[in-house]
Amino acid sequence: MKNSNRNTTARRSLIAGGMLVAATGALAQGKGDGVDKVVYHIDNWITQATKGLRNVRNHLDVAPETRIIVVTHAEGIDFLMEGAKDPKNANIDYASLVSALKARGVRFEICEITLRNRNISKEKFIMDADFTPSGVVRIGQLQNREHYAYIRP
């Protein structure tokens, strides 16, 4: 019986040690910092922009400490252009909505591959937008390397 108890104790110690190492690794990678991180993916501004911005606002209203990045590519970039308005409701001016969310810490990123493919210059976009070499690559990196949750409105 004594050997059995020693083996059980040794196994428990190994398991506890392994859990401690895993927890330490998770903290080192930013998994356990207690702050939620979310990437919102927009690739069609007509169907996603108004709904997505509302989702982001509601998200921050409930969990204001959340780190949010909105990554846009393809037809999703259009709502970040100067003067863009909701095609279904001209009273919705995207620049003011984006500016208010930027003031709350939200980052908006535009895919540079889309700009090249559509022959659009960076000067056509609102000042609150940033640029990323590839929207799809950025989303993958945020999910895999930085452990952002993924939401597609």
PDB file of N, CA and C in Angstrom, residues 25-107:
ATOM      1  N   GLY A  25       2.640  29.620 -18.780  1.00  0.00           N
ATOM      2  CA  GLY A  25       2.783  29.828 -20.224  1.00  0.00           C
ATOM      3  C   GLY A  25       1.630  30.627 -20.792  1.00  0.00           C
ATOM      4  N   ALA A  26       0.420  30.338 -20.333  1.00  0.00           N
ATOM      5  CA  ALA A  26      -0.752  31.078 -20.809  1.00  0.00           C
ATOM      6  C   ALA A  26      -0.657  32.544 -20.422  1.00  0.00           C
ATOM      7  N   LEU A  27      -0.195  32.818 -19.206  1.00  0.00           N
ATOM      8  CA  LEU A  27      -0.043  34.209 -18.787  1.00  0.00           C
ATOM      9  C   LEU A  27       1.034  34.898 -19.606  1.00  0.00           C
ATOM     10  N   ALA A  28       2.114  34.212 -19.881  1.00  0.00           N
ATOM     11  CA  ALA A  28       3.198  34.805 -20.669  1.00  0.00           C
ATOM     12  C   ALA A  28       2.739  35.132 -22.078  1.00  0.00           C
ATOM     13  N   GLN A  29       1.801  34.355 -22.621  1.00  0.00           N
ATOM     14  CA  GLN A  29       1.297  34.591 -23.970  1.00  0.00           C
ATOM     15  C   GLN A  29       0.144  35.588 -23.997  1.00  0.00           C
ATOM     16  N   GLY A  30      -0.276  36.087 -22.860  1.00  0.00           N
ATOM     17  CA  GLY A  30      -1.361  37.062 -22.837  1.00  0.00           C
ATOM     18  C   GLY A  30      -2.731  36.434 -22.742  1.00  0.00           C
ATOM     19  N   LYS A  31      -2.805  35.125 -22.582  1.00  0.00           N
ATOM     20  CA  LYS A  31      -4.101  34.459 -22.499  1.00  0.00           C
ATOM     21  C   LYS A  31      -4.799  34.740 -21.183  1.00  0.00           C
ATOM     22  N   GLY A  32      -4.043  34.914 -20.137  1.00  0.00           N
ATOM     23  CA  GLY A  32      -4.641  35.019 -18.821  1.00  0.00           C
ATOM     24  C   GLY A  32      -4.573  36.408 -18.225  1.00  0.00           C
ATOM     25  N   ASP A  33      -4.484  37.441 -19.050  1.00  0.00           N
ATOM     26  CA  ASP A  33      -4.350  38.783 -18.497  1.00  0.00           C
ATOM     27  C   ASP A  33      -5.678  39.369 -18.035  1.00  0.00           C
ATOM     28  N   GLY A  34      -6.759  38.632 -18.185  1.00  0.00           N
ATOM     29  CA  GLY A  34      -8.049  39.074 -17.691  1.00  0.00           C
ATOM     30  C   GLY A  34      -8.775  40.049 -18.599  1.00  0.00           C
ATOM     31  N   VAL A  35      -8.174  40.447 -19.692  1.00  0.00           N
ATOM     32  CA  VAL A  35      -8.808  41.391 -20.603  1.00  0.00           C
ATOM     33  C   VAL A  35      -9.281  40.638 -21.846  1.00  0.00           C
ATOM     34  N   ASP A  36     -10.557  40.799 -22.179  1.00  0.00           N
ATOM     35  CA  ASP A  36     -11.071  40.195 -23.399  1.00  0.00           C
ATOM     36  C   ASP A  36     -10.532  40.961 -24.602  1.00  0.00           C
ATOM     37  N   LYS A  37     -10.216  40.212 -25.661  1.00  0.00           N
ATOM     38  CA  LYS A  37      -9.715  40.804 -26.902  1.00  0.00           C
ATOM     39  C   LYS A  37     -10.545  40.222 -28.032  1.00  0.00           C
ATOM     40  N   VAL A  38     -11.063  41.113 -28.885  1.00  0.00           N
ATOM     41  CA  VAL A  38     -11.979  40.683 -29.940  1.00  0.00           C
ATOM     42  C   VAL A  38     -11.625  41.370 -31.248  1.00  0.00           C
ATOM     43  N   VAL A  39     -11.631  40.585 -32.332  1.00  0.00           N
ATOM     44  CA  VAL A  39     -11.486  41.149 -33.668  1.00  0.00           C
ATOM     45  C   VAL A  39     -12.845  41.024 -34.367  1.00  0.00           C
ATOM     46  N   TYR A  40     -13.340  42.141 -34.850  1.00  0.00           N
ATOM     47  CA  TYR A  40     -14.550  42.171 -35.673  1.00  0.00           C
ATOM     48  C   TYR A  40     -14.100  42.205 -37.129  1.00  0.00           C
ATOM     49  N   HIS A  41     -14.657  41.336 -37.948  1.00  0.00           N
ATOM     50  CA  HIS A  41     -14.271  41.174 -39.346  1.00  0.00           C
ATOM     51  C   HIS A  41     -15.374  41.711 -40.253  1.00  0.00           C
ATOM     52  N   ILE A  42     -15.049  42.735 -41.046  1.00  0.00           N
ATOM     53  CA  ILE A  42     -16.027  43.315 -41.967  1.00  0.00           C
ATOM     54  C   ILE A  42     -15.478  43.249 -43.382  1.00  0.00           C
ATOM     55  N   ASP A  43     -16.195  42.524 -44.255  1.00  0.00           N
ATOM     56  CA  ASP A  43     -15.785  42.440 -45.659  1.00  0.00           C
ATOM     57  C   ASP A  43     -16.903  42.851 -46.617  1.00  0.00           C
ATOM     58  N   ASN A  44     -18.014  43.349 -46.067  1.00  0.00           N
ATOM     59  CA  ASN A  44     -19.110  43.867 -46.888  1.00  0.00           C
ATOM     60  C   ASN A  44     -19.792  44.986 -46.108  1.00  0.00           C
ATOM     61  N   TRP A  45     -19.458  46.214 -46.456  1.00  0.00           N
ATOM     62  CA  TRP A  45     -19.937  47.342 -45.670  1.00  0.00           C
ATOM     63  C   TRP A  45     -21.450  47.501 -45.729  1.00  0.00           C
ATOM     64  N   ILE A  46     -22.077  47.167 -46.836  1.00  0.00           N
ATOM     65  CA  ILE A  46     -23.532  47.370 -46.970  1.00  0.00           C
ATOM     66  C   ILE A  46     -24.298  46.502 -45.978  1.00  0.00           C
ATOM     67  N   THR A  47     -23.862  45.267 -45.794  1.00  0.00           N
ATOM     68  CA  THR A  47     -24.591  44.374 -44.889  1.00  0.00           C
ATOM     69  C   THR A  47     -24.022  44.342 -43.473  1.00  0.00           C
ATOM     70  N   GLN A  48     -22.786  44.793 -43.281  1.00  0.00           N
ATOM     71  CA  GLN A  48     -22.158  44.623 -41.979  1.00  0.00           C
ATOM     72  C   GLN A  48     -21.826  45.897 -41.216  1.00  0.00           C
ATOM     73  N   ALA A  49     -21.625  47.017 -41.874  1.00  0.00           N
ATOM     74  CA  ALA A  49     -21.053  48.193 -41.199  1.00  0.00           C
ATOM     75  C   ALA A  49     -21.932  48.734 -40.071  1.00  0.00           C
ATOM     76  N   THR A  50     -23.175  49.060 -40.358  1.00  0.00           N
ATOM     77  CA  THR A  50     -24.036  49.635 -39.324  1.00  0.00           C
ATOM     78  C   THR A  50     -24.241  48.643 -38.186  1.00  0.00           C
ATOM     79  N   LYS A  51     -24.547  47.413 -38.545  1.00  0.00           N
ATOM     80  CA  LYS A  51     -24.751  46.364 -37.534  1.00  0.00           C
ATOM     81  C   LYS A  51     -23.466  46.138 -36.740  1.00  0.00           C
ATOM     82  N   GLY A  52     -22.335  46.085 -37.425  1.00  0.00           N
ATOM     83  CA  GLY A  52     -21.061  45.853 -36.755  1.00  0.00           C
ATOM     84  C   GLY A  52     -20.690  46.963 -35.790  1.00  0.00           C
ATOM     85  N   LEU A  53     -20.876  48.215 -36.205  1.00  0.00           N
ATOM     86  CA  LEU A  53     -20.561  49.343 -35.326  1.00  0.00           C
ATOM     87  C   LEU A  53     -21.487  49.356 -34.103  1.00  0.00           C
ATOM     88  N   ARG A  54     -22.734  49.002 -34.308  1.00  0.00           N
ATOM     89  CA  ARG A  54     -23.687  48.899 -33.190  1.00  0.00           C
ATOM     90  C   ARG A  54     -23.241  47.771 -32.243  1.00  0.00           C
ATOM     91  N   ASN A  55     -22.823  46.636 -32.812  1.00  0.00           N
ATOM     92  CA  ASN A  55     -22.324  45.521 -31.986  1.00  0.00           C
ATOM     93  C   ASN A  55     -21.118  45.949 -31.159  1.00  0.00           C
ATOM     94  N   VAL A  56     -20.193  46.660 -31.783  1.00  0.00           N
ATOM     95  CA  VAL A  56     -18.995  47.117 -31.077  1.00  0.00           C
ATOM     96  C   VAL A  56     -19.382  48.074 -29.947  1.00  0.00           C
ATOM     97  N   ARG A  57     -20.272  49.015 -30.234  1.00  0.00           N
ATOM     98  CA  ARG A  57     -20.721  49.964 -29.193  1.00  0.00           C
ATOM     99  C   ARG A  57     -21.371  49.215 -28.035  1.00  0.00           C
ATOM    100  N   ASN A  58     -22.281  48.284 -28.341  1.00  0.00           N
ATOM    101  CA  ASN A  58     -22.953  47.512 -27.298  1.00  0.00           C
ATOM    102  C   ASN A  58     -21.948  46.663 -26.512  1.00  0.00           C
ATOM    103  N   HIS A  59     -20.984  46.112 -27.215  1.00  0.00           N
ATOM    104  CA  HIS A  59     -19.943  45.307 -26.577  1.00  0.00           C
ATOM    105  C   HIS A  59     -19.219  46.149 -25.520  1.00  0.00           C
ATOM    106  N   LEU A  60     -18.814  47.352 -25.909  1.00  0.00           N
ATOM    107  CA  LEU A  60     -18.089  48.224 -24.983  1.00  0.00           C
ATOM    108  C   LEU A  60     -18.976  48.757 -23.863  1.00  0.00           C
ATOM    109  N   ASP A  61     -20.260  48.914 -24.138  1.00  0.00           N
ATOM    110  CA  ASP A  61     -21.177  49.364 -23.084  1.00  0.00           C
ATOM    111  C   ASP A  61     -21.247  48.338 -21.953  1.00  0.00           C
ATOM    112  N   VAL A  62     -21.189  47.069 -22.317  1.00  0.00           N
ATOM    113  CA  VAL A  62     -21.277  45.998 -21.323  1.00  0.00           C
ATOM    114  C   VAL A  62     -19.903  45.637 -20.754  1.00  0.00           C
ATOM    115  N   ALA A  63     -18.893  45.650 -21.596  1.00  0.00           N
ATOM    116  CA  ALA A  63     -17.533  45.274 -21.174  1.00  0.00           C
ATOM    117  C   ALA A  63     -16.544  46.327 -21.673  1.00  0.00           C
ATOM    118  N   PRO A  64     -16.502  47.490 -21.017  1.00  0.00           N
ATOM    119  CA  PRO A  64     -15.703  48.620 -21.524  1.00  0.00           C
ATOM    120  C   PRO A  64     -14.198  48.381 -21.570  1.00  0.00           C
ATOM    121  N   GLU A  65     -13.702  47.391 -20.848  1.00  0.00           N
ATOM    122  CA  GLU A  65     -12.260  47.130 -20.844  1.00  0.00           C
ATOM    123  C   GLU A  65     -11.815  46.264 -22.018  1.00  0.00           C
ATOM    124  N   THR A  66     -12.739  45.791 -22.835  1.00  0.00           N
ATOM    125  CA  THR A  66     -12.413  44.916 -23.964  1.00  0.00           C
ATOM    126  C   THR A  66     -11.552  45.640 -24.994  1.00  0.00           C
ATOM    127  N   ARG A  67     -10.520  44.951 -25.466  1.00  0.00           N
ATOM    128  CA  ARG A  67      -9.706  45.468 -26.570  1.00  0.00           C
ATOM    129  C   ARG A  67     -10.362  44.998 -27.866  1.00  0.00           C
ATOM    130  N   ILE A  68     -10.716  45.947 -28.724  1.00  0.00           N
ATOM    131  CA  ILE A  68     -11.397  45.603 -29.968  1.00  0.00           C
ATOM    132  C   ILE A  68     -10.648  46.183 -31.156  1.00  0.00           C
ATOM    133  N   ILE A  69     -10.464  45.330 -32.165  1.00  0.00           N
ATOM    134  CA  ILE A  69      -9.905  45.757 -33.449  1.00  0.00           C
ATOM    135  C   ILE A  69     -10.916  45.365 -34.524  1.00  0.00           C
ATOM    136  N   VAL A  70     -11.264  46.306 -35.380  1.00  0.00           N
ATOM    137  CA  VAL A  70     -12.142  46.044 -36.515  1.00  0.00           C
ATOM    138  C   VAL A  70     -11.250  45.971 -37.748  1.00  0.00           C
ATOM    139  N   VAL A  71     -11.217  44.799 -38.381  1.00  0.00           N
ATOM    140  CA  VAL A  71     -10.387  44.607 -39.567  1.00  0.00           C
ATOM    141  C   VAL A  71     -11.307  44.551 -40.785  1.00  0.00           C
ATOM    142  N   THR A  72     -10.980  45.374 -41.789  1.00  0.00           N
ATOM    143  CA  THR A  72     -11.801  45.447 -42.997  1.00  0.00           C
ATOM    144  C   THR A  72     -10.971  45.076 -44.223  1.00  0.00           C
ATOM    145  N   HIS A  73     -11.644  44.461 -45.190  1.00  0.00           N
ATOM    146  CA  HIS A  73     -11.022  44.186 -46.484  1.00  0.00           C
ATOM    147  C   HIS A  73     -12.135  44.044 -47.510  1.00  0.00           C
ATOM    148  N   ALA A  74     -11.758  43.888 -48.765  1.00  0.00           N
ATOM    149  CA  ALA A  74     -12.718  43.759 -49.884  1.00  0.00           C
ATOM    150  C   ALA A  74     -13.712  44.923 -49.836  1.00  0.00           C
ATOM    151  N   GLU A  75     -14.999  44.629 -49.963  1.00  0.00           N
ATOM    152  CA  GLU A  75     -16.010  45.693 -49.946  1.00  0.00           C
ATOM    153  C   GLU A  75     -16.284  46.215 -48.538  1.00  0.00           C
ATOM    154  N   GLY A  76     -15.614  45.653 -47.550  1.00  0.00           N
ATOM    155  CA  GLY A  76     -15.796  46.111 -46.175  1.00  0.00           C
ATOM    156  C   GLY A  76     -15.125  47.430 -45.867  1.00  0.00           C
ATOM    157  N   ILE A  77     -14.198  47.855 -46.701  1.00  0.00           N
ATOM    158  CA  ILE A  77     -13.438  49.080 -46.412  1.00  0.00           C
ATOM    159  C   ILE A  77     -14.241  50.355 -46.674  1.00  0.00           C
ATOM    160  N   ASP A  78     -15.279  50.263 -47.448  1.00  0.00           N
ATOM    161  CA  ASP A  78     -15.965  51.460 -47.951  1.00  0.00           C
ATOM    162  C   ASP A  78     -16.567  52.354 -46.865  1.00  0.00           C
ATOM    163  N   PHE A  79     -17.004  51.792 -45.757  1.00  0.00           N
ATOM    164  CA  PHE A  79     -17.607  52.629 -44.717  1.00  0.00           C
ATOM    165  C   PHE A  79     -16.571  53.501 -44.021  1.00  0.00           C
ATOM    166  N   LEU A  80     -15.286  53.216 -44.236  1.00  0.00           N
ATOM    167  CA  LEU A  80     -14.224  54.024 -43.641  1.00  0.00           C
ATOM    168  C   LEU A  80     -13.736  55.128 -44.578  1.00  0.00           C
ATOM    169  N   MET A  81     -14.383  55.274 -45.720  1.00  0.00           N
ATOM    170  CA  MET A  81     -14.031  56.353 -46.648  1.00  0.00           C
ATOM    171  C   MET A  81     -14.654  57.669 -46.177  1.00  0.00           C
ATOM    172  N   GLU A  82     -13.961  58.750 -46.499  1.00  0.00           N
ATOM    173  CA  GLU A  82     -14.484  60.089 -46.180  1.00  0.00           C
ATOM    174  C   GLU A  82     -15.894  60.241 -46.750  1.00  0.00           C
ATOM    175  N   GLY A  83     -16.813  60.729 -45.936  1.00  0.00           N
ATOM    176  CA  GLY A  83     -18.170  61.018 -46.392  1.00  0.00           C
ATOM    177  C   GLY A  83     -19.096  59.824 -46.502  1.00  0.00           C
ATOM    178  N   ALA A  84     -18.637  58.638 -46.116  1.00  0.00           N
ATOM    179  CA  ALA A  84     -19.473  57.433 -46.245  1.00  0.00           C
ATOM    180  C   ALA A  84     -20.676  57.496 -45.310  1.00  0.00           C
ATOM    181  N   LYS A  85     -21.825  57.113 -45.860  1.00  0.00           N
ATOM    182  CA  LYS A  85     -23.071  57.050 -45.096  1.00  0.00           C
ATOM    183  C   LYS A  85     -23.737  55.709 -45.360  1.00  0.00           C
ATOM    184  N   ASP A  86     -24.561  55.312 -44.432  1.00  0.00           N
ATOM    185  CA  ASP A  86     -25.305  54.062 -44.593  1.00  0.00           C
ATOM    186  C   ASP A  86     -26.216  54.190 -45.807  1.00  0.00           C
ATOM    187  N   PRO A  87     -26.121  53.279 -46.780  1.00  0.00           N
ATOM    188  CA  PRO A  87     -26.954  53.388 -47.981  1.00  0.00           C
ATOM    189  C   PRO A  87     -28.451  53.218 -47.696  1.00  0.00           C
ATOM    190  N   LYS A  88     -28.785  52.617 -46.556  1.00  0.00           N
ATOM    191  CA  LYS A  88     -30.196  52.422 -46.194  1.00  0.00           C
ATOM    192  C   LYS A  88     -30.727  53.544 -45.314  1.00  0.00           C
ATOM    193  N   ASN A  89     -29.823  54.351 -44.733  1.00  0.00           N
ATOM    194  CA  ASN A  89     -30.227  55.432 -43.851  1.00  0.00           C
ATOM    195  C   ASN A  89     -29.176  56.539 -43.931  1.00  0.00           C
ATOM    196  N   ALA A  90     -29.450  57.545 -44.736  1.00  0.00           N
ATOM    197  CA  ALA A  90     -28.487  58.632 -44.977  1.00  0.00           C
ATOM    198  C   ALA A  90     -28.185  59.448 -43.722  1.00  0.00           C
ATOM    199  N   ASN A  91     -28.970  59.278 -42.665  1.00  0.00           N
ATOM    200  CA  ASN A  91     -28.702  59.984 -41.413  1.00  0.00           C
ATOM    201  C   ASN A  91     -27.552  59.359 -40.632  1.00  0.00           C
ATOM    202  N   ILE A  92     -27.153  58.168 -41.040  1.00  0.00           N
ATOM    203  CA  ILE A  92     -26.044  57.498 -40.357  1.00  0.00           C
ATOM    204  C   ILE A  92     -24.741  57.853 -41.068  1.00  0.00           C
ATOM    205  N   ASP A  93     -23.955  58.684 -40.404  1.00  0.00           N
ATOM    206  CA  ASP A  93     -22.645  59.114 -40.900  1.00  0.00           C
ATOM    207  C   ASP A  93     -21.586  58.256 -40.220  1.00  0.00           C
ATOM    208  N   TYR A  94     -20.897  57.450 -41.001  1.00  0.00           N
ATOM    209  CA  TYR A  94     -19.954  56.502 -40.424  1.00  0.00           C
ATOM    210  C   TYR A  94     -18.771  57.170 -39.726  1.00  0.00           C
ATOM    211  N   ALA A  95     -18.291  58.278 -40.246  1.00  0.00           N
ATOM    212  CA  ALA A  95     -17.114  58.920 -39.650  1.00  0.00           C
ATOM    213  C   ALA A  95     -17.346  59.277 -38.188  1.00  0.00           C
ATOM    214  N   SER A  96     -18.508  59.788 -37.865  1.00  0.00           N
ATOM    215  CA  SER A  96     -18.773  60.163 -36.472  1.00  0.00           C
ATOM    216  C   SER A  96     -18.904  58.933 -35.575  1.00  0.00           C
ATOM    217  N   LEU A  97     -19.503  57.856 -36.083  1.00  0.00           N
ATOM    218  CA  LEU A  97     -19.613  56.620 -35.300  1.00  0.00           C
ATOM    219  C   LEU A  97     -18.235  56.020 -35.048  1.00  0.00           C
ATOM    220  N   VAL A  98     -17.408  55.982 -36.090  1.00  0.00           N
ATOM    221  CA  VAL A  98     -16.060  55.437 -35.970  1.00  0.00           C
ATOM    222  C   VAL A  98     -15.233  56.283 -35.003  1.00  0.00           C
ATOM    223  N   SER A  99     -15.336  57.598 -35.113  1.00  0.00           N
ATOM    224  CA  SER A  99     -14.590  58.497 -34.242  1.00  0.00           C
ATOM    225  C   SER A  99     -14.958  58.280 -32.774  1.00  0.00           C
ATOM    226  N   ALA A 100     -16.240  58.111 -32.498  1.00  0.00           N
ATOM    227  CA  ALA A 100     -16.686  57.873 -31.123  1.00  0.00           C
ATOM    228  C   ALA A 100     -16.136  56.554 -30.589  1.00  0.00           C
ATOM    229  N   LEU A 101     -16.099  55.530 -31.439  1.00  0.00           N
ATOM    230  CA  LEU A 101     -15.564  54.236 -31.005  1.00  0.00           C
ATOM    231  C   LEU A 101     -14.049  54.282 -30.861  1.00  0.00           C
ATOM    232  N   LYS A 102     -13.389  55.017 -31.735  1.00  0.00           N
ATOM    233  CA  LYS A 102     -11.929  55.184 -31.638  1.00  0.00           C
ATOM    234  C   LYS A 102     -11.580  55.853 -30.304  1.00  0.00           C
ATOM    235  N   ALA A 103     -12.396  56.815 -29.882  1.00  0.00           N
ATOM    236  CA  ALA A 103     -12.179  57.487 -28.606  1.00  0.00           C
ATOM    237  C   ALA A 103     -12.314  56.522 -27.428  1.00  0.00           C
ATOM    238  N   ARG A 104     -13.004  55.413 -27.646  1.00  0.00           N
ATOM    239  CA  ARG A 104     -13.173  54.391 -26.604  1.00  0.00           C
ATOM    240  C   ARG A 104     -12.129  53.278 -26.726  1.00  0.00           C
ATOM    241  N   GLY A 105     -11.141  53.469 -27.622  1.00  0.00           N
ATOM    242  CA  GLY A 105     -10.035  52.534 -27.729  1.00  0.00           C
ATOM    243  C   GLY A 105     -10.124  51.534 -28.866  1.00  0.00           C
ATOM    244  N   VAL A 106     -11.158  51.615 -29.695  1.00  0.00           N
ATOM    245  CA  VAL A 106     -11.298  50.673 -30.808  1.00  0.00           C
ATOM    246  C   VAL A 106     -10.342  51.071 -31.924  1.00  0.00           C
ATOM    247  N   ARG A 107      -9.736  50.085 -32.516  1.00  0.00           N
ATOM    248  CA  ARG A 107      -8.819  50.312 -33.645  1.00  0.00           C
ATOM    249  C   ARG A 107      -9.495  49.815 -34.916  1.00  0.00           C
TER     250      ARG A 107
END
